[in-house]
Short mmCIF file of C-alpha atoms in Angstrom, two decimals:
data_model
loop_
_atom_site.label_atom_id
_atom_site.label_comp_id
_atom_site.label_asym_id
_atom_site.label_seq_id
_atom_site.Cartn_x
_atom_site.Cartn_y
_atom_site.Cartn_z
CA MET A 1 107.51 85.74 72.26
CA ILE A 2 107.22 83.16 69.51
CA ASP A 3 103.87 81.32 69.40
CA THR A 4 102.44 83.81 71.89
CA PRO A 5 98.74 83.23 72.72
CA PRO A 6 96.43 85.85 71.18
CA SER A 7 95.11 86.70 74.65
CA LEU A 8 98.61 87.69 75.81
CA LEU A 9 99.18 89.77 72.68
CA ALA A 10 95.92 91.58 73.41
CA VAL A 11 97.05 92.30 76.98
CA VAL A 12 100.39 93.65 75.75
CA ALA A 13 98.71 95.87 73.14
CA LEU A 14 96.24 97.17 75.73
CA ALA A 15 99.06 97.89 78.20
CA PHE A 16 100.92 100.02 75.66
CA LEU A 17 97.72 101.73 74.53
CA LEU A 18 97.01 102.74 78.13
CA ALA A 19 100.64 103.68 78.79
CA GLY A 20 100.71 105.90 75.71
CA PHE A 21 97.41 107.44 76.74
CA VAL A 22 98.83 108.40 80.15
CA LYS A 23 101.94 109.91 78.54
CA GLY A 24 99.76 111.90 76.16
CA MET A 25 97.71 113.22 79.08
CA ILE A 26 100.46 114.23 81.53
CA GLY A 27 103.73 114.08 79.55
CA LEU A 28 105.22 111.06 81.34
CA GLY A 29 104.32 107.62 82.64
CA LEU A 30 104.70 105.37 79.58
CA PRO A 31 107.45 103.12 81.00
CA THR A 32 105.92 103.24 84.47
CA VAL A 33 102.46 102.14 83.38
CA ALA A 34 103.74 99.65 80.79
CA MET A 35 106.12 97.96 83.24
CA GLY A 36 103.47 97.86 85.94
CA LEU A 37 100.84 96.24 83.73
CA LEU A 38 103.19 93.94 81.83
CA GLY A 39 104.70 92.85 85.14
CA LEU A 40 101.38 91.14 85.84
CA VAL A 41 101.77 88.73 82.90
CA LEU A 42 105.45 88.74 81.85
CA ALA A 43 108.86 88.34 83.42
CA PRO A 44 110.39 91.77 84.18
CA ALA A 45 113.21 91.31 81.65
CA GLU A 46 110.69 90.56 78.87
CA ALA A 47 108.52 93.51 79.90
CA ALA A 48 111.52 95.86 79.91
CA SER A 49 112.60 94.62 76.48
CA LEU A 50 109.15 95.27 75.00
CA LEU A 51 109.34 98.78 76.41
CA ILE A 52 112.53 99.81 74.57
CA VAL A 53 111.25 100.97 71.15
CA PRO A 54 108.01 102.69 72.30
CA SER A 55 109.85 104.45 75.11
CA LEU A 56 112.74 105.54 72.90
CA VAL A 57 110.56 106.92 70.10
CA THR A 58 108.12 108.79 72.36
CA ASN A 59 110.89 110.26 74.51
CA VAL A 60 113.02 111.37 71.55
CA TRP A 61 109.83 113.02 70.24
CA GLN A 62 109.40 114.77 73.59
CA LEU A 63 113.09 115.73 73.71
CA ALA A 64 113.16 117.15 70.19
CA ALA A 65 110.09 119.30 70.80
CA GLY A 66 111.76 121.35 73.54
CA PRO A 67 113.35 124.78 73.07
CA ARG A 68 116.76 124.51 74.77
CA PHE A 69 118.35 121.10 74.27
CA GLY A 70 121.94 122.39 74.21
CA GLN A 71 121.60 124.40 77.42
CA LEU A 72 119.93 121.53 79.26
CA LEU A 73 122.54 119.02 78.12
CA ASP A 74 125.34 121.35 79.25
CA ARG A 75 123.70 121.64 82.67
CA LEU A 76 122.58 118.04 83.16
CA TRP A 77 125.31 115.98 81.46
CA PRO A 78 126.82 114.74 84.79
CA MET A 79 123.43 113.33 85.76
CA MET A 80 122.88 111.81 82.32
CA ALA A 81 126.31 110.16 82.27
CA ALA A 82 125.69 108.74 85.74
CA ILE A 83 122.28 107.38 84.67
CA GLY A 84 123.94 105.56 81.79
CA LEU A 85 126.68 104.09 83.98
CA GLY A 86 124.29 103.06 86.76
CA THR A 87 121.87 101.41 84.35
CA TRP A 88 124.63 99.55 82.53
CA ALA A 89 126.22 98.39 85.79
CA GLY A 90 122.97 96.95 87.14
CA ALA A 91 121.31 95.67 83.98
CA GLY A 92 122.20 92.08 84.85
CA PHE A 93 119.66 92.14 87.67
CA LEU A 94 116.69 92.16 85.29
CA ALA A 95 118.35 89.61 83.05
CA THR A 96 118.78 87.03 85.81
CA SER A 97 116.28 84.37 86.80
CA MET A 98 115.40 86.15 90.07
CA SER A 99 112.16 87.47 88.61
CA GLY A 100 110.48 87.50 92.01
CA ASP A 101 113.02 89.98 93.33
CA ALA A 102 112.63 92.14 90.24
CA VAL A 103 108.82 92.18 90.57
CA THR A 104 109.11 93.16 94.24
CA ALA A 105 111.50 95.97 93.34
CA LEU A 106 109.14 97.12 90.57
CA GLY A 107 106.18 97.16 92.95
CA VAL A 108 108.08 99.16 95.56
CA ALA A 109 109.33 101.64 92.93
CA LEU A 110 105.78 102.22 91.67
CA MET A 111 104.52 102.78 95.20
CA VAL A 112 107.31 105.26 96.02
CA TYR A 113 106.63 107.17 92.81
CA ALA A 114 102.89 107.27 93.56
CA VAL A 115 103.44 108.54 97.11
CA VAL A 116 105.80 111.27 95.84
CA GLY A 117 103.29 112.24 93.15
CA LEU A 118 100.39 112.44 95.63
CA SER A 119 102.37 114.37 98.23
CA PRO A 120 101.72 118.13 98.44
CA LEU A 121 105.37 118.72 99.36
CA ARG A 122 107.55 120.38 96.74
CA PHE A 123 111.31 120.38 97.14
CA ARG A 124 113.93 122.79 95.76
CA VAL A 125 117.56 121.98 95.07
CA PRO A 126 119.93 124.84 96.06
CA ASP A 127 122.16 125.98 93.22
CA HIS A 128 125.34 125.15 95.13
CA ALA A 129 124.23 121.53 95.65
CA GLU A 130 123.47 120.70 92.03
CA SER A 131 127.08 119.99 91.01
CA TRP A 132 127.51 117.11 93.47
CA LEU A 133 123.88 116.00 93.79
CA SER A 134 123.21 115.49 90.07
CA PRO A 135 125.68 112.58 89.63
CA LEU A 136 124.38 110.89 92.79
CA VAL A 137 120.79 111.16 91.58
CA GLY A 138 121.91 109.86 88.18
CA VAL A 139 123.57 106.76 89.62
CA ALA A 140 120.57 106.06 91.86
CA THR A 141 118.19 106.46 88.90
CA GLY A 142 120.32 104.13 86.81
CA LEU A 143 120.35 101.43 89.47
CA VAL A 144 116.58 101.69 89.98
CA THR A 145 116.10 101.52 86.20
CA ALA A 146 118.31 98.44 86.01
CA ALA A 147 116.41 96.75 88.83
CA THR A 148 112.87 97.60 87.77
CA GLY A 149 112.74 98.95 84.19
CA VAL A 150 111.16 102.16 85.57
CA PHE A 151 113.05 105.42 84.93
CA VAL A 152 111.33 107.85 87.27
CA ILE A 153 112.86 107.45 90.76
CA PRO A 154 114.58 109.64 91.82
CA ALA A 155 115.10 111.46 88.50
CA VAL A 156 111.61 112.96 88.14
CA PRO A 157 111.33 114.48 91.66
CA TYR A 158 114.89 115.78 91.34
CA LEU A 159 114.33 117.46 87.97
CA GLN A 160 111.09 118.95 89.29
CA ALA A 161 113.06 120.35 92.24
CA LEU A 162 115.49 122.24 89.98
CA GLY A 163 112.92 124.95 89.33
CA LEU A 164 112.99 124.60 85.54
CA GLU A 165 110.46 126.36 83.35
CA LYS A 166 107.59 124.13 82.21
CA GLU A 167 108.89 123.50 78.67
CA ASP A 168 112.45 123.03 79.93
CA LEU A 169 111.23 120.49 82.49
CA VAL A 170 109.36 118.50 79.84
CA GLN A 171 112.47 118.48 77.65
CA ALA A 172 114.71 117.54 80.60
CA LEU A 173 112.42 114.60 81.39
CA GLY A 174 112.60 113.54 77.75
CA LEU A 175 116.40 113.68 77.90
CA SER A 176 116.56 111.65 81.11
CA PHE A 177 114.14 109.00 79.84
CA THR A 178 115.96 108.75 76.50
CA ILE A 179 119.32 108.13 78.17
CA SER A 180 117.72 105.59 80.52
CA THR A 181 116.09 103.75 77.61
CA LEU A 182 119.30 103.58 75.57
CA ALA A 183 121.33 102.39 78.56
CA LEU A 184 118.72 99.77 79.47
CA ALA A 185 118.57 98.52 75.89
CA ALA A 186 122.37 98.22 75.77
CA GLY A 187 122.45 96.40 79.10
CA LEU A 188 119.70 93.95 78.19
CA ALA A 189 121.26 93.31 74.78
CA HIS A 190 124.63 92.68 76.44
CA HIS A 191 122.99 90.01 78.60
CA GLY A 192 121.25 88.44 75.61
CA VAL A 193 117.69 89.53 76.48
CA PHE A 194 116.87 92.35 74.06
CA GLU A 195 117.29 90.60 70.72
CA GLY A 196 115.44 88.64 68.07
CA ALA A 197 111.75 88.13 68.74
CA LEU A 198 111.59 90.51 71.70
CA ALA A 199 113.20 93.33 69.71
CA GLY A 200 110.68 92.76 66.92
CA ALA A 201 107.79 92.67 69.39
CA SER A 202 109.02 95.94 70.90
CA LEU A 203 108.84 97.54 67.46
CA LEU A 204 105.27 96.29 67.02
CA ALA A 205 104.34 97.70 70.46
CA LEU A 206 105.09 101.18 69.11
CA ALA A 207 101.78 101.33 67.22
CA PRO A 208 99.43 101.05 70.24
CA ALA A 209 101.73 103.31 72.28
CA LEU A 210 101.57 106.08 69.69
CA GLY A 211 97.82 105.58 69.26
CA GLY A 212 97.30 105.94 72.99
CA MET A 213 99.53 109.00 73.10
CA VAL A 214 97.54 110.77 70.40
CA LEU A 215 94.30 109.91 72.22
CA GLY A 216 95.72 111.20 75.51
CA GLN A 217 96.82 114.48 73.92
CA TRP A 218 93.34 114.93 72.46
CA LEU A 219 91.64 114.26 75.78
CA ARG A 220 94.07 116.49 77.71
CA LEU A 221 92.33 119.50 76.18
CA ARG A 222 88.97 118.31 77.52
CA VAL A 223 89.71 116.93 81.01
CA ARG A 224 91.24 118.67 84.03
CA PRO A 225 94.84 117.35 84.19
CA GLU A 226 94.88 117.60 88.00
CA VAL A 227 92.00 115.12 88.35
CA PHE A 228 93.54 112.67 85.91
CA ARG A 229 96.96 112.99 87.57
CA ARG A 230 95.52 112.16 91.00
CA CYS A 231 93.66 109.12 89.62
CA PHE A 232 96.85 108.03 87.85
CA PHE A 233 98.94 108.07 91.01
CA LEU A 234 96.24 106.34 93.07
CA GLY A 235 96.02 103.60 90.46
CA LEU A 236 99.81 103.32 90.42
CA LEU A 237 99.85 102.95 94.20
CA VAL A 238 97.36 100.06 94.04
CA LEU A 239 99.20 98.39 91.15
CA GLY A 240 102.56 98.71 92.89
CA GLY A 241 101.17 97.27 96.11
CA HIS A 242 99.67 94.34 94.22
CA LEU A 243 102.95 93.55 92.46
CA ALA A 244 104.98 93.78 95.65
CA LEU A 245 102.63 91.60 97.69
CA ARG A 246 102.07 89.07 94.89
CA SER A 247 105.77 88.42 94.53
CA LEU A 248 106.18 87.96 98.28
CA LEU A 249 103.31 85.49 98.73
#
């Protein structure tokens, strides 16, 4: 992003400010919002590269704040290993020149996530199914991450379906997002995308992301989270539809 126009820098900073704000409000959504907004003005591989440092720092923060890291890792390591393998295996997709396909995939992923978030249905994973289902969900999440730069499908609905306590769920999401970020960074670096100027720009993007996160945490105490969550998913649905249709036209 050498010699980047000031207007584009402003858009990138605003995208990360808003993405951090959403994460501060509801505990997730930074990569989803950032990829969705940046996908409007940047190639998906560039957008995913900018996401690496802000996503890693905020998710390690979320992971470290939880109460039972060791127990969660012991339970979820098959899923985490599969996320890493799936992301690494598919990372070349974002790094190729087929940006139109990547934008379509991103738009569809955002729409699916929004529909799941707006749905009143709540699923539960039986205890006996977790041992074989976790690796499958991990691989699927890794492949979706590699194709879109978004970490949430199907990892978030699956972790929510495990019946974890609130704090354990937040920490489990932080663990999943951290593994996804590290694997995506490794894959993009392997393909020569996440390096040099983009790596430096990703570090700079941390400031607006953290600022937005602090603002979101402050406002969370003053706004009903349910209302904000519904508006978030509706906005995500519109954004995802726009990205998918734009890349097809």
